[in-house]
PDB file of C-alpha atoms in Angstrom:
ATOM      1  CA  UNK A  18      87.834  86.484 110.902  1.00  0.00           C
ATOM      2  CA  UNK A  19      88.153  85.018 107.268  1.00  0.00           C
ATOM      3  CA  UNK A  20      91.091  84.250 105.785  1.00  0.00           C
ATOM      4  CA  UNK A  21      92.302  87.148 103.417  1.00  0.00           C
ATOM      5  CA  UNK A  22      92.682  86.717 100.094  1.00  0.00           C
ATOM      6  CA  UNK A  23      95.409  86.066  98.468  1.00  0.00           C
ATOM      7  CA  UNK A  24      96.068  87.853  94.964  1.00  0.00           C
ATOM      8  CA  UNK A  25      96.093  84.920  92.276  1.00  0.00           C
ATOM      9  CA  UNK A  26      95.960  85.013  88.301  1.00  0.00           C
ATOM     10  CA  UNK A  27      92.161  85.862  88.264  1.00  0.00           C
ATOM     11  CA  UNK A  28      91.898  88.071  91.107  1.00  0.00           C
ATOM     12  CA  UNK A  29      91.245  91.975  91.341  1.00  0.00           C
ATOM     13  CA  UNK A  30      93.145  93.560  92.923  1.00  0.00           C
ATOM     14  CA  UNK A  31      92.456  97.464  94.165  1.00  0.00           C
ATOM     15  CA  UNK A  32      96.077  99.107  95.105  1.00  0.00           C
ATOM     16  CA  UNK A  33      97.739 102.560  95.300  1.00  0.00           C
ATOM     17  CA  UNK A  34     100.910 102.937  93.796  1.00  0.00           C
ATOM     18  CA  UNK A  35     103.859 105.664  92.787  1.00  0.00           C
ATOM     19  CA  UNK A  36     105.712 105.620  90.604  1.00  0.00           C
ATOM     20  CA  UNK A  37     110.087 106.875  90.916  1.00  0.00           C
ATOM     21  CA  UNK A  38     112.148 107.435  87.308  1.00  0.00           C
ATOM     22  CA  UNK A  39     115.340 106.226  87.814  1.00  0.00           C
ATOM     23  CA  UNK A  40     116.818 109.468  89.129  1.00  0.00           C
ATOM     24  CA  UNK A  41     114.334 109.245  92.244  1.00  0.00           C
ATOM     25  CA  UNK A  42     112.218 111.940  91.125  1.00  0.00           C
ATOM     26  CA  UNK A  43     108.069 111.048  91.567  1.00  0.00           C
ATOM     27  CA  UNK A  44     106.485 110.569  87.720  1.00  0.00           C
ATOM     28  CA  UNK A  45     102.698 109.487  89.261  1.00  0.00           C
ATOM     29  CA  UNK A  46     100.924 108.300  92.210  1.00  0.00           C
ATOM     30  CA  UNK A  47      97.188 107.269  92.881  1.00  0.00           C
ATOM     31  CA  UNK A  48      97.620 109.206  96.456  1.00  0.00           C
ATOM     32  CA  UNK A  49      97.896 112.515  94.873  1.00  0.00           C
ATOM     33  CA  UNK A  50      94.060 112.201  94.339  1.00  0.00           C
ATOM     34  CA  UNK A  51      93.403 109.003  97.234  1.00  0.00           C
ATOM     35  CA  UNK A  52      92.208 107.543  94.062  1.00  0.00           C
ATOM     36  CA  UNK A  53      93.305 104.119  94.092  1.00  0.00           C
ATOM     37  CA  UNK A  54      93.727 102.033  91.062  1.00  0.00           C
ATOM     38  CA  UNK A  55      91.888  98.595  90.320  1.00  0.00           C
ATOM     39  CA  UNK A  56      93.583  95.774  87.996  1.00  0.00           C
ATOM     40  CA  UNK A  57      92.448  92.602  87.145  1.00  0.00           C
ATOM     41  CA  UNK A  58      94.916  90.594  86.713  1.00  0.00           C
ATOM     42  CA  UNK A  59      95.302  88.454  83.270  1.00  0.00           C
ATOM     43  CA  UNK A  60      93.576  91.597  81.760  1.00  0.00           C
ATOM     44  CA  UNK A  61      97.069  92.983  79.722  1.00  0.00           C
ATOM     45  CA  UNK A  62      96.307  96.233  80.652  1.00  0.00           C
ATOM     46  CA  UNK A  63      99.732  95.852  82.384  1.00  0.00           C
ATOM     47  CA  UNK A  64     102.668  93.754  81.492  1.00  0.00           C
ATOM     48  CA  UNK A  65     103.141  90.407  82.622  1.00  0.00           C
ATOM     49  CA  UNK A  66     106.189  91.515  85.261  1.00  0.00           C
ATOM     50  CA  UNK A  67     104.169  93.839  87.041  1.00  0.00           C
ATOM     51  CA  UNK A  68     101.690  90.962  87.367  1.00  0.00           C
ATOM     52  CA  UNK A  69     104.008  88.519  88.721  1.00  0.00           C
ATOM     53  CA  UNK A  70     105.247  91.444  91.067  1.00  0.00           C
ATOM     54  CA  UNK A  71     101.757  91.018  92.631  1.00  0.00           C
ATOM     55  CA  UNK A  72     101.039  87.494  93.040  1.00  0.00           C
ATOM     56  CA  UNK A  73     100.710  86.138  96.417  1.00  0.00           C
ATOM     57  CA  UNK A  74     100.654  89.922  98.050  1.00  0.00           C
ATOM     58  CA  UNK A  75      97.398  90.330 100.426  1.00  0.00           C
ATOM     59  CA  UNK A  76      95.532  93.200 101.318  1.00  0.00           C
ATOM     60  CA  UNK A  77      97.276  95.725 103.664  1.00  0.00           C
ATOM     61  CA  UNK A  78     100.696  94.268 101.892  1.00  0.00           C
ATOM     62  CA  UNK A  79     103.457  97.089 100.520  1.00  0.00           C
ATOM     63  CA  UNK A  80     106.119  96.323  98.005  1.00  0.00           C
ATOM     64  CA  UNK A  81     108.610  97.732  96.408  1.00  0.00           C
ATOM     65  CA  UNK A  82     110.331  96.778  92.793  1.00  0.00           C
ATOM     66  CA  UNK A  83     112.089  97.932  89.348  1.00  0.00           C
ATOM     67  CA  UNK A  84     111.433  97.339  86.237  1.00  0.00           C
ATOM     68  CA  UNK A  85     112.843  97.876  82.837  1.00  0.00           C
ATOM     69  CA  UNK A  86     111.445  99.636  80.326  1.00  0.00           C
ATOM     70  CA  UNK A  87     110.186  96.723  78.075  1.00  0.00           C
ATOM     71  CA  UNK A  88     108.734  95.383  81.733  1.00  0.00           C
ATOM     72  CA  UNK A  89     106.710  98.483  82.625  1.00  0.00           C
ATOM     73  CA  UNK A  90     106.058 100.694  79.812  1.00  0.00           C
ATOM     74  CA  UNK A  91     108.221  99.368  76.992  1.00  0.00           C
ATOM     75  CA  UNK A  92     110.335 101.418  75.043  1.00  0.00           C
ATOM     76  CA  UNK A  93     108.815 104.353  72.826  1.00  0.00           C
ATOM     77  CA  UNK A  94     108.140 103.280  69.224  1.00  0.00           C
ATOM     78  CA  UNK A  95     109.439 105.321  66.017  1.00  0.00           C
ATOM     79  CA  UNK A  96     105.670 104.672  64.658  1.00  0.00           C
ATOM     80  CA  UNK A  97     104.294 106.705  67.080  1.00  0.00           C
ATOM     81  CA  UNK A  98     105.679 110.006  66.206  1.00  0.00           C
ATOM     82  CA  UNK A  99     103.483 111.857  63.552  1.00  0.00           C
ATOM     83  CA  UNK A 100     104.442 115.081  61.812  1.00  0.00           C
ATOM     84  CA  UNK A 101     101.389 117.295  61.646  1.00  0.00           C
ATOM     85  CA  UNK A 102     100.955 120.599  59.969  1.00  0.00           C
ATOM     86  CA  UNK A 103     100.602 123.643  62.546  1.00  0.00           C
ATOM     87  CA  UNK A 104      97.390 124.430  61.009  1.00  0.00           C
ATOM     88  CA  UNK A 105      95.601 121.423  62.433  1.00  0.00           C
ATOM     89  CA  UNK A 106      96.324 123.184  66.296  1.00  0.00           C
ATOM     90  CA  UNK A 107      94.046 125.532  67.655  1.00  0.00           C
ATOM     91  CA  UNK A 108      94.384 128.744  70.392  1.00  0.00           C
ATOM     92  CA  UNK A 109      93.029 126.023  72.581  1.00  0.00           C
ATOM     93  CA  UNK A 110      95.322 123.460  72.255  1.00  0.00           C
ATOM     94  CA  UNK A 111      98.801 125.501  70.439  1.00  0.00           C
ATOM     95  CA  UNK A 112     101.369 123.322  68.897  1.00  0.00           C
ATOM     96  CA  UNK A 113     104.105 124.863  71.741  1.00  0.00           C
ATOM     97  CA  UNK A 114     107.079 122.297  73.004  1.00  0.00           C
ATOM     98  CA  UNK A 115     105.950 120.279  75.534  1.00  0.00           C
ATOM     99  CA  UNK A 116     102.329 121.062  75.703  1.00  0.00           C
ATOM    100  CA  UNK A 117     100.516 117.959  75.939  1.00  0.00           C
ATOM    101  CA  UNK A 118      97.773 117.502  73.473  1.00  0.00           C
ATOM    102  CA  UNK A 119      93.997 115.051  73.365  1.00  0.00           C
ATOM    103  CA  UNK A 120      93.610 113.879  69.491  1.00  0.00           C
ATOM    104  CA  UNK A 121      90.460 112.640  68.809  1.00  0.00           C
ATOM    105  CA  UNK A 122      90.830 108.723  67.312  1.00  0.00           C
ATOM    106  CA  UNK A 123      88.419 107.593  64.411  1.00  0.00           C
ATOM    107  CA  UNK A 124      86.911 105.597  67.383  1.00  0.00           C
ATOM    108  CA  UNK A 125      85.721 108.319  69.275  1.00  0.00           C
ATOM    109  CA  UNK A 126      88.735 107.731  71.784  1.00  0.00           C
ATOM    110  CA  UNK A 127      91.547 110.081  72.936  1.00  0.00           C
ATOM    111  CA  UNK A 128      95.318 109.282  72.587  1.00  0.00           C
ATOM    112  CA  UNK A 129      97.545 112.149  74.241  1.00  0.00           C
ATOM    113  CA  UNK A 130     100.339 113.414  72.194  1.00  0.00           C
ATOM    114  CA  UNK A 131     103.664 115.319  73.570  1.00  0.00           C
ATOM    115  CA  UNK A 132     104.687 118.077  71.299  1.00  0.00           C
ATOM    116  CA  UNK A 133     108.168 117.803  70.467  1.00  0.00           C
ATOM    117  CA  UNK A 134     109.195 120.028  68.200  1.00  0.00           C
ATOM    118  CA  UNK A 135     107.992 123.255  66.044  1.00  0.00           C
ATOM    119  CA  UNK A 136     109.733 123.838  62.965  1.00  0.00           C
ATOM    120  CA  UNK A 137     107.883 126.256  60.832  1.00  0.00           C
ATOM    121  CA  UNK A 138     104.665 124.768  59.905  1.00  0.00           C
ATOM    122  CA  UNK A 139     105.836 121.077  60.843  1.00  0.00           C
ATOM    123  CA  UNK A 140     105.097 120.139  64.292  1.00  0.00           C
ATOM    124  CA  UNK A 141     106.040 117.134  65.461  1.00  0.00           C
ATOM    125  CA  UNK A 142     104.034 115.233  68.254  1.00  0.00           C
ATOM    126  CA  UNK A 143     104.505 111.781  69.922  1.00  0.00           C
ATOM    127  CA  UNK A 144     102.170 109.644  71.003  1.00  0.00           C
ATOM    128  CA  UNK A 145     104.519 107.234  72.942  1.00  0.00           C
ATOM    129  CA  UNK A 146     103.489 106.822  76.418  1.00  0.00           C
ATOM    130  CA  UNK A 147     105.361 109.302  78.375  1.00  0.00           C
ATOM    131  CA  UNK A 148     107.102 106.656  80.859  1.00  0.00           C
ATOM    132  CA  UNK A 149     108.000 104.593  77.687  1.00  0.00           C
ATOM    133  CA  UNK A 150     112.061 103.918  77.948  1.00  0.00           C
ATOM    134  CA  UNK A 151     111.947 104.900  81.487  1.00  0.00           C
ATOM    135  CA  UNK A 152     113.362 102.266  84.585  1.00  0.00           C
ATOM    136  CA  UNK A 153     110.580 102.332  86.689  1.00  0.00           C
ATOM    137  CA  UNK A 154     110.505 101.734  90.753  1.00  0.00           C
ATOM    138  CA  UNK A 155     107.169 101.229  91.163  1.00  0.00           C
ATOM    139  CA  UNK A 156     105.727 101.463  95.236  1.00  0.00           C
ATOM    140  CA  UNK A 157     102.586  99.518  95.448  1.00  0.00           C
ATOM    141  CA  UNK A 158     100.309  99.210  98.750  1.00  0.00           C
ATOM    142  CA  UNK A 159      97.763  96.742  97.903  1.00  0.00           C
ATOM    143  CA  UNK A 160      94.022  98.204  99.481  1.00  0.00           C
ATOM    144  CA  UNK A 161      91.561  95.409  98.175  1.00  0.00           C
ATOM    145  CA  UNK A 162      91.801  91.937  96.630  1.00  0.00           C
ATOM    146  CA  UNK A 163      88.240  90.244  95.435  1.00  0.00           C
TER     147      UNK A 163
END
């Protein structure tokens, strides 16, 4: 049998997680579709505390930790609320309170926007990630590590 890996710096790592708000209620999990998530670590996709949360687990190992918001998602920046005129929604996509919205980027990308308000013809959206100024308990049950 050879000695499992353990997860290090550099390694990638394949895990399922969930994720609790602070009031215990579920906000997203990788079981709901037993579509596990890969990371490599170092990468900055996530922040450096969930990272250090990881190191040294092995495959088959389950943890359990908190983080704050600047930790996990960080907290939600003024910048990223836009105020767009209703005319730029569609009877696809309607500028209605919380109705969560796909603008295209000048990239070619999409960057999801909650709609937050509709006064008259100003709508306001925000593109703040929608866990952003939550305390997170993150559950984490680590499948793979390479």
């Amino acid at each position: 049998m050879s000695e499992q890996s353990v997860i290090s710096e550099r390694s990638t790592v394949v895990f399922h997680f969930d994720i609790k708000l602070s009031d215990g209620s579920a906000a997203e999990s990788t079981r709901v579709h037993n579509k596990p998530a890969k990371l490599q670590m170092g990468d900055g996709s996530l922040s450096p505390a969930f990272e250090a949360e990881l190191l040294g687990l092995t495959a088959g190992a389950k943890k359990t930790f908190t983080l704050a918001p600047e930790d996990a998602y960080g907290m939600p920046n003024p910048d990223n609320i836009y105020y767009l005129d209703r005319s730029k929604f569609s009877a696809d996509a309607p500028a209605k309170v919380g109705t969560i919205i796909g603008f295209a980027m000048p990239d070619g990308s999409e960057l999801p926007g909650l709609v937050r308000e509709v006064v008259g013809d100003s709508v306001t959206v925000d593109f703040n990630h929608p866990l952003a100024g939550q305390t997170l308990t993150f559950n984490v049950e680590i499948v793979q590590v390479s």
